[in-house]
């Protein structure tokens, strides 16, 4: 059924730390590798070695520049994948029942055997989280690595989404937002986790941690924060070195 | 949005077909035998042709039957169910009129009402999308119904009704363009709300996530055709409304002229439907700093 569950027992999702993300795209590649060889049809590439390569990805990293008057511009790397919305519009528009949100953990999935590839779910998603595979003609989206997180055939430390496992900067965190004591809940509360495009009323589960405030570089005195530590401490020197200093000065 | 031919043909033709079916259902005009045959053939041809065209943009059309299952939640599924119900229920009514000189009036009314419901469900597929503010306006279903009723009336030979509806349609289409132009800004979507980083200042895309366009950009970020939007709007208004109305009201009725009016209206309909898609801006474009 493509009606949404009234509530889900758990709310699995990601916290993405925009302060820590270095924009290396490792999560994009790791995601592509895991999801092309596991759940569902492969993520195809079209004209991969040609002039205009194109392919299906479940995770993309945009890079933005933020500029406010009087301040230097700031670069923000912005990974974007499915936010596993509580009020997922992609699910309710689906005519076939291929799209669904799981009641047990809140993960939004596509049953590819039922998908007719009508694109309406991708149209309904404000975040661009769904991409139609050009070869298979079915809709692909982030599964939150549902085939890793419950997979008892892989080591326990690998039972997290591929993007989280691979992130060299530790900018991605996976957990249950329904549990206020979970790492993701605590992180999000402490750092003011952001929900994207809240005016769309989709109630995304994933949260983005905004970059921490930067030093104010417009104030000259604040630019060189090490200078105070390097300033001479003693103004009068004594002892042998003091005598030597004075003696040399006189020459 | 990408103005793909399959959905433009689908919404335009099936709208016209179900519009004509509405009039035939209510006995406007009262037809029997061969005349009825030709009227119903045109209505079915347009409605079914449109529906078949809609399956052309599917990735896996062989599973299209699945689309009838989610009528409880999905407008696209409801559209499929309503369309098939209309086509199936109109058939015995049409057969009665064509072969047995028999008018099962109650069945006709039912199929007429179902035809209207089908057009409404078609409009809701687009109207429901909050991600496309230009479509997410109460005027969208009104316009879809008016297009079907005006075009259907034109084909059913209901001269006065069609002329009045065409006038209302033309005025409301102009209003919808005016309102649609402001819809995106009024909805309040910006790159700042999309990223949630407005507190850092003005945002812009520094580096795209990929070097060449992807599915999202091809499907939802269509900026090429908008260059001539104003000219196309003018062409559309003249051909879909003003010219046919002038023919209907000021020239003596003849079948040739009625055909000219219909042809002109269909050109206007296709132009405005092309604009409906090409001018629609999807919020995902914000992430690409493109609309």
Short mmCIF file of C-alpha atoms in Angstrom, two decimals:
data_model
loop_
_atom_site.label_atom_id
_atom_site.label_comp_id
_atom_site.label_asym_id
_atom_site.label_seq_id
_atom_site.Cartn_x
_atom_site.Cartn_y
_atom_site.Cartn_z
CA UNK A 1 0.00 0.00 0.00
CA UNK A 2 1.21 3.46 -0.78
CA UNK A 3 -0.56 5.02 2.18
CA UNK A 4 1.95 6.10 4.80
CA UNK A 5 2.16 4.41 8.20
CA UNK A 6 0.64 6.63 10.93
CA UNK A 7 3.84 6.30 12.90
CA UNK A 8 6.94 4.19 12.69
CA UNK A 9 8.47 2.26 15.57
CA UNK A 10 11.94 3.54 14.75
CA UNK A 11 13.06 6.46 12.61
CA UNK A 12 16.33 5.44 11.04
CA UNK A 13 18.22 8.19 9.30
CA UNK A 14 21.43 10.12 8.87
CA UNK A 15 23.02 13.15 10.45
CA UNK A 16 25.31 14.93 7.99
CA UNK A 17 27.82 17.32 9.50
CA UNK A 18 28.39 20.19 7.08
CA UNK A 19 31.14 21.52 9.33
CA UNK A 20 33.20 18.37 8.92
CA UNK A 21 32.40 17.34 5.33
CA UNK A 22 35.37 18.00 3.07
CA UNK A 23 33.54 17.31 -0.19
CA UNK A 24 35.66 14.32 -1.22
CA UNK A 25 32.72 12.41 -2.81
CA UNK A 26 33.87 9.17 -1.17
CA UNK A 27 30.30 8.60 0.08
CA UNK A 28 29.02 8.99 -3.49
CA UNK A 29 31.40 6.34 -4.82
CA UNK A 30 30.97 3.97 -1.90
CA UNK A 31 27.18 4.24 -2.24
CA UNK A 32 27.37 3.59 -5.96
CA UNK A 33 29.59 0.54 -5.48
CA UNK A 34 27.48 -1.06 -2.74
CA UNK A 35 24.13 -0.37 -4.37
CA UNK A 36 25.13 -1.34 -7.88
CA UNK A 37 26.06 -4.83 -6.72
CA UNK A 38 23.42 -5.50 -4.08
CA UNK A 39 19.77 -4.43 -3.53
CA UNK A 40 17.80 -4.25 -6.80
CA UNK A 41 18.99 -3.60 -10.34
CA UNK A 42 22.51 -2.14 -10.91
CA UNK A 43 22.98 1.63 -11.04
CA UNK A 44 23.68 2.04 -14.73
CA UNK A 45 26.08 4.42 -16.41
CA UNK A 46 25.41 5.80 -19.87
CA UNK A 47 28.30 6.82 -22.08
CA UNK A 48 30.61 6.43 -19.08
CA UNK A 49 33.82 7.17 -21.00
CA UNK A 50 32.35 9.60 -23.52
CA UNK A 51 32.09 13.35 -23.63
CA UNK A 52 28.86 13.51 -21.64
CA UNK A 53 28.87 10.70 -19.08
CA UNK A 54 25.66 10.22 -17.16
CA UNK A 55 24.60 7.71 -14.56
CA UNK A 56 22.31 6.80 -11.71
CA UNK A 57 23.50 7.81 -8.25
CA UNK A 58 21.66 7.68 -4.93
CA UNK A 59 23.87 10.25 -3.29
CA UNK A 60 25.30 13.47 -4.73
CA UNK A 61 27.59 16.13 -3.25
CA UNK A 62 26.84 19.72 -4.21
CA UNK A 63 29.23 22.49 -3.23
CA UNK A 64 27.81 25.87 -2.28
CA UNK A 65 29.24 29.23 -1.43
CA UNK A 66 27.63 31.32 1.29
CA UNK A 67 28.32 35.04 1.30
CA UNK A 68 26.94 37.69 3.59
CA UNK A 69 27.83 41.34 3.30
CA UNK A 70 31.04 42.34 5.04
CA UNK A 71 32.15 38.73 5.51
CA UNK A 72 34.36 36.48 3.47
CA UNK A 73 32.60 33.83 1.42
CA UNK A 74 32.33 30.39 2.97
CA UNK A 75 32.37 27.07 1.11
CA UNK A 76 29.91 24.38 2.19
CA UNK A 77 30.00 20.84 0.80
CA UNK A 78 26.51 19.46 0.77
CA UNK A 79 25.89 15.70 0.37
CA UNK A 80 22.30 14.99 -0.60
CA UNK A 81 20.44 11.68 -0.58
CA UNK A 82 16.96 10.49 0.45
CA UNK A 83 15.85 12.06 3.74
CA UNK A 84 13.37 9.22 4.49
CA UNK A 85 10.61 11.75 5.19
CA UNK A 86 7.90 10.95 7.71
CA UNK A 87 5.37 12.50 5.33
CA UNK A 88 6.97 11.21 2.14
CA UNK A 89 5.09 12.63 -0.89
CA UNK A 90 6.91 10.18 -3.19
CA UNK A 91 5.11 7.26 -1.52
CA UNK A 92 1.53 8.48 -1.72
CA UNK A 93 1.71 9.47 -5.42
CA UNK A 94 2.86 5.99 -6.49
CA UNK A 95 0.12 4.30 -8.57
CA UNK A 96 1.47 0.76 -8.29
CA UNK A 97 2.34 0.28 -4.63
CA UNK A 98 6.02 -0.03 -5.55
CA UNK A 99 6.99 2.83 -3.23
CA UNK A 100 6.47 2.27 0.45
CA UNK A 101 7.60 3.41 3.88
CA UNK A 102 8.39 0.66 6.35
CA UNK A 103 6.50 0.77 9.63
CA UNK A 104 9.26 -0.93 11.62
CA UNK A 105 12.08 1.50 10.85
CA UNK A 106 10.74 4.28 8.60
CA UNK A 107 12.95 3.43 5.62
CA UNK A 108 11.42 4.47 2.27
CA UNK A 109 11.96 1.77 -0.36
CA UNK A 110 10.99 0.88 -3.93
CA UNK A 111 9.82 -2.61 -4.84
CA UNK A 112 11.39 -2.66 -8.28
CA UNK A 113 9.30 -5.61 -9.47
CA UNK A 114 6.15 -3.47 -9.22
CA UNK A 115 7.64 -0.17 -10.47
CA UNK A 116 6.40 0.90 -13.92
CA UNK A 117 8.87 3.80 -14.15
CA UNK A 118 6.29 6.59 -14.44
CA UNK A 119 8.60 9.15 -12.74
CA UNK A 120 5.80 10.67 -10.67
CA UNK A 121 7.57 9.92 -7.35
CA UNK A 122 10.68 11.74 -8.59
CA UNK A 123 8.46 14.69 -9.51
CA UNK A 124 6.90 14.63 -6.03
CA UNK A 125 10.27 14.67 -4.22
CA UNK A 126 11.53 18.20 -3.48
CA UNK A 127 15.07 16.98 -2.80
CA UNK A 128 15.94 15.18 -6.01
CA UNK A 129 16.47 11.98 -4.04
CA UNK A 130 15.03 9.65 -6.69
CA UNK A 131 16.58 8.91 -10.04
CA UNK A 132 15.12 6.73 -12.75
CA UNK A 133 17.61 4.21 -14.02
CA UNK A 134 18.05 4.76 -17.75
CA UNK A 135 18.69 1.08 -18.50
CA UNK A 136 16.28 -0.74 -16.15
CA UNK A 137 13.50 1.88 -16.34
CA UNK A 138 12.76 1.64 -12.63
CA UNK A 139 13.12 4.22 -9.89
CA UNK A 140 16.25 4.03 -7.75
CA UNK A 141 16.71 5.63 -4.37
CA UNK A 142 18.72 5.43 -1.15
CA UNK A 143 17.75 2.29 0.81
CA UNK A 144 19.69 3.40 3.88
CA UNK A 145 21.65 0.26 3.00
CA UNK A 146 18.85 -1.91 4.30
CA UNK A 147 20.92 -4.88 3.07
CA UNK A 148 23.86 -3.90 5.32
CA UNK A 149 22.32 -2.61 8.53
CA UNK A 150 20.53 -5.90 9.33
CA UNK A 151 23.06 -8.15 7.57
CA UNK A 152 24.44 -10.71 10.00
CA UNK A 153 26.83 -12.10 7.39
CA UNK A 154 29.09 -9.06 7.55
CA UNK A 155 31.19 -7.86 10.52
CA UNK A 156 29.23 -5.81 13.05
CA UNK A 157 31.16 -2.60 12.37
CA UNK A 158 30.04 -2.78 8.74
CA UNK A 159 26.34 -2.88 9.63
CA UNK A 160 25.88 0.80 8.87
CA UNK A 161 25.16 2.50 5.52
CA UNK A 162 28.08 2.38 3.07
CA UNK A 163 28.32 6.20 2.95
CA UNK A 164 28.68 6.40 6.75
CA UNK A 165 31.18 3.54 6.86
CA UNK A 166 33.41 5.11 4.23
CA UNK A 167 33.36 8.80 5.20
CA UNK A 168 37.02 9.63 6.00
CA UNK A 169 36.05 12.82 7.80
CA UNK A 170 33.46 11.27 10.11
CA UNK A 171 30.88 13.69 8.76
CA UNK A 172 28.08 11.14 8.49
CA UNK A 173 26.26 9.45 11.35
CA UNK A 174 23.58 6.78 11.27
CA UNK A 175 21.01 6.01 13.93
CA UNK A 176 17.47 6.05 15.27
CA UNK A 177 15.87 9.49 15.63
CA UNK A 178 12.91 8.03 17.52
CA UNK A 179 15.27 7.32 20.41
CA UNK A 180 16.14 10.63 22.15
CA UNK A 181 19.24 8.99 23.68
CA UNK A 182 20.71 7.86 20.35
CA UNK A 183 23.93 9.41 19.04
CA UNK A 184 22.11 11.04 16.10
CA UNK A 185 19.39 12.55 18.31
CA UNK A 186 21.94 13.97 20.74
CA UNK A 187 24.15 15.32 17.93
CA UNK A 188 21.23 16.90 16.16
CA UNK A 189 19.90 18.52 19.34
CA UNK A 190 23.32 19.81 20.38
CA UNK A 191 24.24 21.31 17.02
CA UNK A 192 20.83 22.55 15.86
CA UNK A 193 20.18 19.94 13.15
CA UNK A 194 18.45 21.39 10.08
CA UNK A 195 15.50 19.90 8.17
CA UNK A 196 15.70 20.78 4.47
CA UNK A 197 12.92 22.84 2.84
CA UNK A 198 10.58 22.65 5.84
CA UNK A 199 7.92 24.64 3.91
CA UNK A 200 7.27 21.50 1.84
CA UNK A 201 5.86 19.80 5.01
CA UNK A 202 7.58 16.51 4.21
CA UNK A 203 9.01 16.12 7.75
CA UNK A 204 12.41 14.75 6.72
CA UNK A 205 14.11 12.39 9.17
CA UNK A 206 17.71 13.16 8.12
CA UNK A 207 19.28 16.21 9.73
CA UNK A 208 22.09 18.52 8.56
CA UNK A 209 24.42 20.09 11.11
CA UNK A 210 25.25 23.67 10.05
CA UNK A 211 28.93 24.74 9.86
CA UNK A 212 30.23 26.12 13.14
CA UNK A 213 30.68 29.94 13.23
CA UNK A 214 33.93 31.10 11.64
CA UNK A 215 36.39 33.61 13.13
CA UNK A 216 35.54 37.19 12.21
CA UNK A 217 38.35 38.03 9.80
CA UNK A 218 37.18 41.58 9.16
CA UNK A 219 38.53 42.59 12.58
CA UNK A 220 42.34 42.95 12.11
CA UNK A 221 43.09 42.20 15.75
CA UNK A 222 41.36 38.84 15.51
CA UNK A 223 43.07 37.57 12.37
CA UNK A 224 46.40 36.50 13.93
CA UNK A 225 45.22 34.52 16.89
CA UNK A 226 48.73 33.18 17.64
CA UNK A 227 50.43 36.60 17.81
CA UNK A 228 49.69 37.17 21.53
CA UNK A 229 51.40 33.89 22.37
CA UNK A 230 54.56 34.87 20.45
CA UNK A 231 54.96 38.34 21.96
CA UNK A 232 58.14 38.78 24.17
CA UNK A 233 57.26 38.10 27.79
CA UNK A 234 60.25 39.72 29.65
CA UNK A 235 61.02 43.35 28.81
CA UNK A 236 64.24 43.54 30.94
CA UNK A 237 66.73 40.76 30.56
CA UNK A 238 69.18 39.96 33.36
CA UNK A 239 71.98 37.49 34.09
CA UNK A 240 74.78 36.59 31.68
CA UNK A 241 72.58 36.94 28.56
CA UNK A 242 71.44 40.37 29.79
CA UNK A 243 75.07 41.50 30.25
CA UNK A 244 75.99 40.06 26.82
CA UNK A 245 73.04 41.83 25.20
CA UNK A 246 74.02 45.18 26.72
CA UNK A 247 77.71 44.65 25.91
CA UNK A 248 76.97 43.88 22.27
CA UNK A 249 74.59 46.86 22.01
CA UNK A 250 77.44 49.17 23.06
CA UNK A 251 79.86 48.02 20.39
CA UNK B 1 9.60 20.36 -16.23
CA UNK B 2 10.59 18.59 -19.40
CA UNK B 3 7.72 19.03 -21.89
CA UNK B 4 7.72 15.46 -23.13
CA UNK B 5 5.47 14.77 -26.12
CA UNK B 6 3.87 11.71 -24.52
CA UNK B 7 2.35 13.60 -21.57
CA UNK B 8 1.35 16.62 -23.67
CA UNK B 9 -0.47 14.34 -26.12
CA UNK B 10 -1.92 12.30 -23.25
CA UNK B 11 -3.42 15.22 -21.31
CA UNK B 12 -4.59 17.09 -24.42
CA UNK B 13 -6.15 14.26 -26.40
CA UNK B 14 -7.69 12.28 -23.56
CA UNK B 15 -9.07 15.58 -22.19
CA UNK B 16 -10.77 16.25 -25.51
CA UNK B 17 -12.01 12.67 -25.82
CA UNK B 18 -13.52 12.53 -22.33
CA UNK B 19 -14.90 16.05 -22.85
CA UNK B 20 -16.75 14.84 -25.96
CA UNK B 21 -17.88 11.75 -24.06
CA UNK B 22 -19.44 13.99 -21.41
CA UNK B 23 -21.66 15.70 -24.03
CA UNK B 24 -22.55 12.43 -25.74
CA UNK B 25 -23.49 10.95 -22.36
CA UNK B 26 -25.97 13.74 -21.76
CA UNK B 27 -27.44 13.46 -25.25
CA UNK B 28 -25.87 16.63 -26.62
CA UNK B 29 -26.31 16.08 -29.52
CA UNK B 30 -28.93 13.31 -29.64
CA UNK B 31 -27.31 10.88 -32.06
CA UNK B 32 -28.25 7.48 -33.44
CA UNK B 33 -26.87 4.95 -35.92
CA UNK B 34 -23.97 5.98 -38.12
CA UNK B 35 -23.80 9.54 -36.72
CA UNK B 36 -23.50 8.07 -33.23
CA UNK B 37 -20.87 5.66 -34.52
CA UNK B 38 -18.66 8.46 -35.83
CA UNK B 39 -19.09 10.60 -32.69
CA UNK B 40 -18.21 7.73 -30.34
CA UNK B 41 -15.34 6.62 -32.59
CA UNK B 42 -13.79 10.09 -32.33
CA UNK B 43 -14.37 10.23 -28.55
CA UNK B 44 -12.89 6.77 -27.98
CA UNK B 45 -10.05 7.40 -30.43
CA UNK B 46 -8.96 10.56 -28.61
CA UNK B 47 -9.41 9.17 -25.09
CA UNK B 48 -7.72 5.83 -25.77
CA UNK B 49 -5.05 7.38 -28.01
CA UNK B 50 -4.16 9.78 -25.19
CA UNK B 51 -4.01 6.98 -22.63
CA UNK B 52 -1.79 4.84 -24.88
CA UNK B 53 0.49 7.83 -25.41
CA UNK B 54 0.82 8.18 -21.62
CA UNK B 55 2.22 4.66 -21.38
CA UNK B 56 4.99 5.58 -23.84
CA UNK B 57 6.93 7.47 -21.18
CA UNK B 58 6.89 4.53 -18.78
CA UNK B 59 10.13 2.71 -18.05
CA UNK B 60 8.30 -0.63 -17.78
CA UNK B 61 4.93 -0.35 -19.59
CA UNK B 62 4.41 -4.14 -19.45
CA UNK B 63 3.60 -3.75 -15.73
CA UNK B 64 1.04 -0.99 -16.33
CA UNK B 65 -1.72 -3.13 -14.80
CA UNK B 66 -0.14 -2.53 -11.38
CA UNK B 67 -1.17 1.12 -11.69
CA UNK B 68 -4.83 0.30 -11.02
CA UNK B 69 -4.08 -0.95 -7.50
CA UNK B 70 -3.43 2.18 -5.41
CA UNK B 71 -6.64 4.16 -5.95
CA UNK B 72 -6.97 4.72 -2.21
CA UNK B 73 -3.91 6.98 -2.08
CA UNK B 74 -2.65 7.84 -5.58
CA UNK B 75 -4.24 10.28 -8.03
CA UNK B 76 -2.45 8.61 -10.95
CA UNK B 77 -3.99 5.28 -9.99
CA UNK B 78 -7.42 6.92 -9.59
CA UNK B 79 -7.00 8.42 -13.04
CA UNK B 80 -6.40 4.98 -14.52
CA UNK B 81 -9.38 3.45 -12.71
CA UNK B 82 -11.70 6.35 -13.64
CA UNK B 83 -10.61 6.28 -17.28
CA UNK B 84 -11.19 2.56 -17.66
CA UNK B 85 -14.52 2.78 -15.80
CA UNK B 86 -15.66 5.56 -18.16
CA UNK B 87 -14.57 3.67 -21.27
CA UNK B 88 -16.22 0.44 -20.12
CA UNK B 89 -19.52 2.04 -19.00
CA UNK B 90 -19.85 4.22 -22.09
CA UNK B 91 -19.56 1.18 -24.36
CA UNK B 92 -23.05 -0.36 -23.74
CA UNK B 93 -24.59 3.13 -23.93
CA UNK B 94 -22.85 3.74 -27.27
CA UNK B 95 -23.77 0.27 -28.61
CA UNK B 96 -27.42 0.94 -27.72
CA UNK B 97 -27.40 4.21 -29.66
CA UNK B 98 -25.45 2.89 -32.64
CA UNK B 99 -26.98 -0.54 -33.24
CA UNK B 100 -30.35 -0.70 -31.46
CA UNK B 101 -31.69 2.86 -31.66
CA UNK B 102 -31.88 2.55 -27.89
CA UNK B 103 -31.08 5.39 -25.47
CA UNK B 104 -30.18 4.08 -22.01
CA UNK B 105 -30.28 7.63 -20.59
CA UNK B 106 -29.27 6.76 -17.02
CA UNK B 107 -26.16 4.93 -18.27
CA UNK B 108 -25.37 7.92 -20.48
CA UNK B 109 -25.51 10.33 -17.54
CA UNK B 110 -23.34 8.01 -15.46
CA UNK B 111 -20.70 7.78 -18.20
CA UNK B 112 -20.90 11.58 -18.67
CA UNK B 113 -20.24 12.17 -14.98
CA UNK B 114 -17.47 9.55 -14.96
CA UNK B 115 -15.85 11.33 -17.92
CA UNK B 116 -15.78 14.55 -15.87
CA UNK B 117 -14.32 12.70 -12.88
CA UNK B 118 -11.62 11.25 -15.14
CA UNK B 119 -10.61 14.72 -16.36
CA UNK B 120 -10.52 15.94 -12.75
CA UNK B 121 -8.27 13.05 -11.70
CA UNK B 122 -5.93 13.80 -14.62
CA UNK B 123 -5.60 17.38 -13.39
CA UNK B 124 -4.92 16.21 -9.84
CA UNK B 125 -1.85 14.21 -10.95
CA UNK B 126 -0.17 17.56 -11.61
CA UNK B 127 -2.10 19.78 -9.22
CA UNK B 128 -1.15 17.68 -6.15
CA UNK B 129 2.59 18.30 -6.57
CA UNK B 130 3.75 20.87 -4.02
CA UNK B 131 7.16 20.65 -5.66
CA UNK B 132 5.84 22.51 -8.73
CA UNK B 133 4.19 25.67 -7.39
CA UNK B 134 2.82 26.66 -10.81
CA UNK B 135 0.72 23.48 -10.88
CA UNK B 136 -0.12 23.54 -7.19
CA UNK B 137 -2.88 26.17 -7.62
CA UNK B 138 -6.68 25.65 -7.33
CA UNK B 139 -7.00 26.95 -10.91
CA UNK B 140 -5.26 23.88 -12.38
CA UNK B 141 -8.20 21.43 -12.09
CA UNK B 142 -10.62 24.20 -13.16
CA UNK B 143 -8.58 24.78 -16.31
CA UNK B 144 -8.28 21.08 -17.15
CA UNK B 145 -12.08 20.71 -16.83
CA UNK B 146 -12.68 23.84 -18.90
CA UNK B 147 -10.31 22.72 -21.65
CA UNK B 148 -12.13 19.39 -21.85
CA UNK B 149 -15.62 20.91 -21.71
CA UNK B 150 -14.89 23.71 -24.18
CA UNK B 151 -13.04 21.46 -26.65
CA UNK B 152 -15.56 18.65 -26.18
CA UNK B 153 -18.45 21.10 -26.73
CA UNK B 154 -16.78 22.37 -29.86
CA UNK B 155 -16.58 18.85 -31.25
CA UNK B 156 -20.09 17.96 -30.09
CA UNK B 157 -21.38 20.92 -32.10
CA UNK B 158 -22.74 22.75 -29.05
CA UNK B 159 -21.97 26.13 -30.60
CA UNK B 160 -23.28 28.53 -27.95
CA UNK B 161 -22.13 26.49 -24.93
CA UNK B 162 -18.71 26.00 -26.50
CA UNK B 163 -18.34 29.70 -27.33
CA UNK B 164 -19.21 30.74 -23.76
CA UNK B 165 -16.86 28.11 -22.26
CA UNK B 166 -14.06 29.13 -24.63
CA UNK B 167 -14.39 32.74 -23.49
CA UNK B 168 -14.25 31.77 -19.81
CA UNK B 169 -11.36 29.40 -20.53
CA UNK B 170 -9.37 32.09 -22.34
CA UNK B 171 -9.80 34.54 -19.46
CA UNK B 172 -8.95 31.95 -16.80
CA UNK B 173 -5.92 30.73 -18.78
CA UNK B 174 -4.61 34.30 -18.87
CA UNK B 175 -5.24 34.60 -15.12
CA UNK B 176 -3.49 31.27 -14.49
CA UNK B 177 -0.38 32.44 -16.36
CA UNK B 178 -0.34 35.66 -14.34
CA UNK B 179 -0.73 33.81 -11.03
CA UNK B 180 1.63 31.03 -12.09
CA UNK B 181 4.41 33.54 -12.74
CA UNK B 182 4.31 34.50 -9.06
CA UNK B 183 3.60 31.05 -7.63
CA UNK B 184 7.21 29.97 -7.08
CA UNK B 185 8.19 33.18 -5.27
CA UNK B 186 4.97 33.12 -3.21
CA UNK B 187 5.64 29.56 -2.07
CA UNK B 188 8.84 30.91 -0.49
CA UNK B 189 11.27 28.32 -1.82
CA UNK B 190 14.87 29.52 -2.17
CA UNK B 191 18.31 27.94 -2.20
CA UNK B 192 18.56 29.19 1.40
CA UNK B 193 15.51 27.19 2.55
CA UNK B 194 16.60 24.25 0.37
CA UNK B 195 19.94 24.02 2.16
CA UNK B 196 18.78 25.44 5.50
CA UNK B 197 21.86 27.67 5.50
CA UNK B 198 20.27 31.10 5.02
CA UNK B 199 21.86 32.28 8.28
CA UNK B 200 25.28 32.09 6.59
CA UNK B 201 24.28 34.59 3.91
CA UNK B 202 23.38 34.44 0.26
CA UNK B 203 23.96 30.98 -1.21
CA UNK B 204 25.09 30.04 -4.70
CA UNK B 205 26.22 26.84 -6.36
CA UNK B 206 30.00 26.79 -6.48
CA UNK B 207 30.50 23.34 -7.95
CA UNK B 208 27.92 21.04 -9.50
CA UNK B 209 27.82 17.49 -8.11
CA UNK B 210 28.34 16.08 -11.61
CA UNK B 211 29.97 17.29 -14.78
CA UNK B 212 27.10 16.68 -17.23
CA UNK B 213 23.31 16.77 -16.81
CA UNK B 214 21.68 13.87 -14.96
CA UNK B 215 18.14 12.46 -14.90
CA UNK B 216 16.96 15.12 -12.46
CA UNK B 217 18.16 18.00 -14.61
CA UNK B 218 16.81 16.50 -17.84
CA UNK B 219 13.44 15.72 -16.30
CA UNK B 220 12.86 18.68 -14.00
CA UNK B 221 15.11 21.57 -14.91
CA UNK B 222 13.92 22.63 -18.35
CA UNK B 223 14.97 26.18 -19.17
CA UNK B 224 15.54 26.06 -22.92
CA UNK B 225 12.02 26.62 -24.25
CA UNK B 226 11.01 29.46 -21.98
CA UNK B 227 12.69 32.01 -24.21
CA UNK B 228 9.62 32.29 -26.44
CA UNK B 229 7.06 31.81 -23.68
CA UNK B 230 5.39 35.19 -24.15
CA UNK B 231 4.96 34.78 -27.91
CA UNK B 232 3.64 31.26 -27.42
CA UNK B 233 1.13 32.50 -24.85
CA UNK B 234 -0.15 35.03 -27.37
CA UNK B 235 -0.39 32.39 -30.13
CA UNK B 236 -2.13 30.04 -27.72
CA UNK B 237 -4.76 32.57 -26.55
CA UNK B 238 -5.64 33.59 -30.11
CA UNK B 239 -5.85 30.06 -31.51
CA UNK B 240 -7.49 28.30 -28.57
CA UNK B 241 -10.11 30.93 -27.74
CA UNK B 242 -10.41 34.17 -29.66
CA UNK B 243 -10.34 32.79 -33.21
CA UNK B 244 -12.77 29.85 -32.63
CA UNK B 245 -15.16 32.09 -30.68
CA UNK B 246 -15.14 34.65 -33.52
CA UNK B 247 -15.96 31.88 -36.01
CA UNK B 248 -18.72 30.42 -33.84
CA UNK B 249 -20.43 33.69 -32.98
CA UNK B 250 -19.97 35.91 -36.02
CA UNK B 251 -19.98 33.54 -39.01
CA UNK B 252 -22.91 31.45 -40.23
CA UNK B 253 -22.60 27.83 -39.08
CA UNK B 254 -21.08 25.37 -41.50
CA UNK B 255 -19.28 22.09 -40.94
CA UNK B 256 -16.15 23.34 -42.68
CA UNK B 257 -15.96 26.38 -40.43
CA UNK B 258 -16.60 24.23 -37.35
CA UNK B 259 -13.68 22.05 -38.43
CA UNK B 260 -11.48 25.14 -38.77
CA UNK B 261 -12.54 26.25 -35.27
CA UNK B 262 -11.69 22.82 -33.84
CA UNK B 263 -8.31 22.70 -35.61
CA UNK B 264 -7.45 26.17 -34.33
CA UNK B 265 -8.51 25.22 -30.80
CA UNK B 266 -6.39 22.06 -30.86
CA UNK B 267 -3.32 24.07 -31.94
CA UNK B 268 -3.95 26.45 -29.03
CA UNK B 269 -4.51 23.54 -26.65
CA UNK B 270 -1.21 21.88 -27.61
CA UNK B 271 0.66 25.18 -27.31
CA UNK B 272 -0.74 25.94 -23.89
CA UNK B 273 -0.14 22.38 -22.70
CA UNK B 274 3.46 22.61 -23.91
CA UNK B 275 3.80 25.80 -21.86
CA UNK B 276 2.12 24.08 -18.89
CA UNK B 277 5.08 21.71 -18.73
CA UNK B 278 7.91 23.86 -20.09
CA UNK B 279 7.18 26.80 -17.80
CA UNK B 280 6.66 24.68 -14.67
CA UNK B 281 9.58 25.14 -12.31
CA UNK B 282 10.42 22.29 -9.95
CA UNK B 283 11.93 23.13 -6.55
CA UNK B 284 14.75 20.62 -7.08
CA UNK B 285 16.19 23.13 -9.58
CA UNK B 286 17.17 25.25 -6.57
CA UNK B 287 19.85 22.73 -5.60
CA UNK B 288 21.34 23.25 -9.06
CA UNK B 289 20.91 27.03 -8.84
CA UNK B 290 18.73 26.71 -11.94
CA UNK B 291 15.00 26.97 -12.32
#
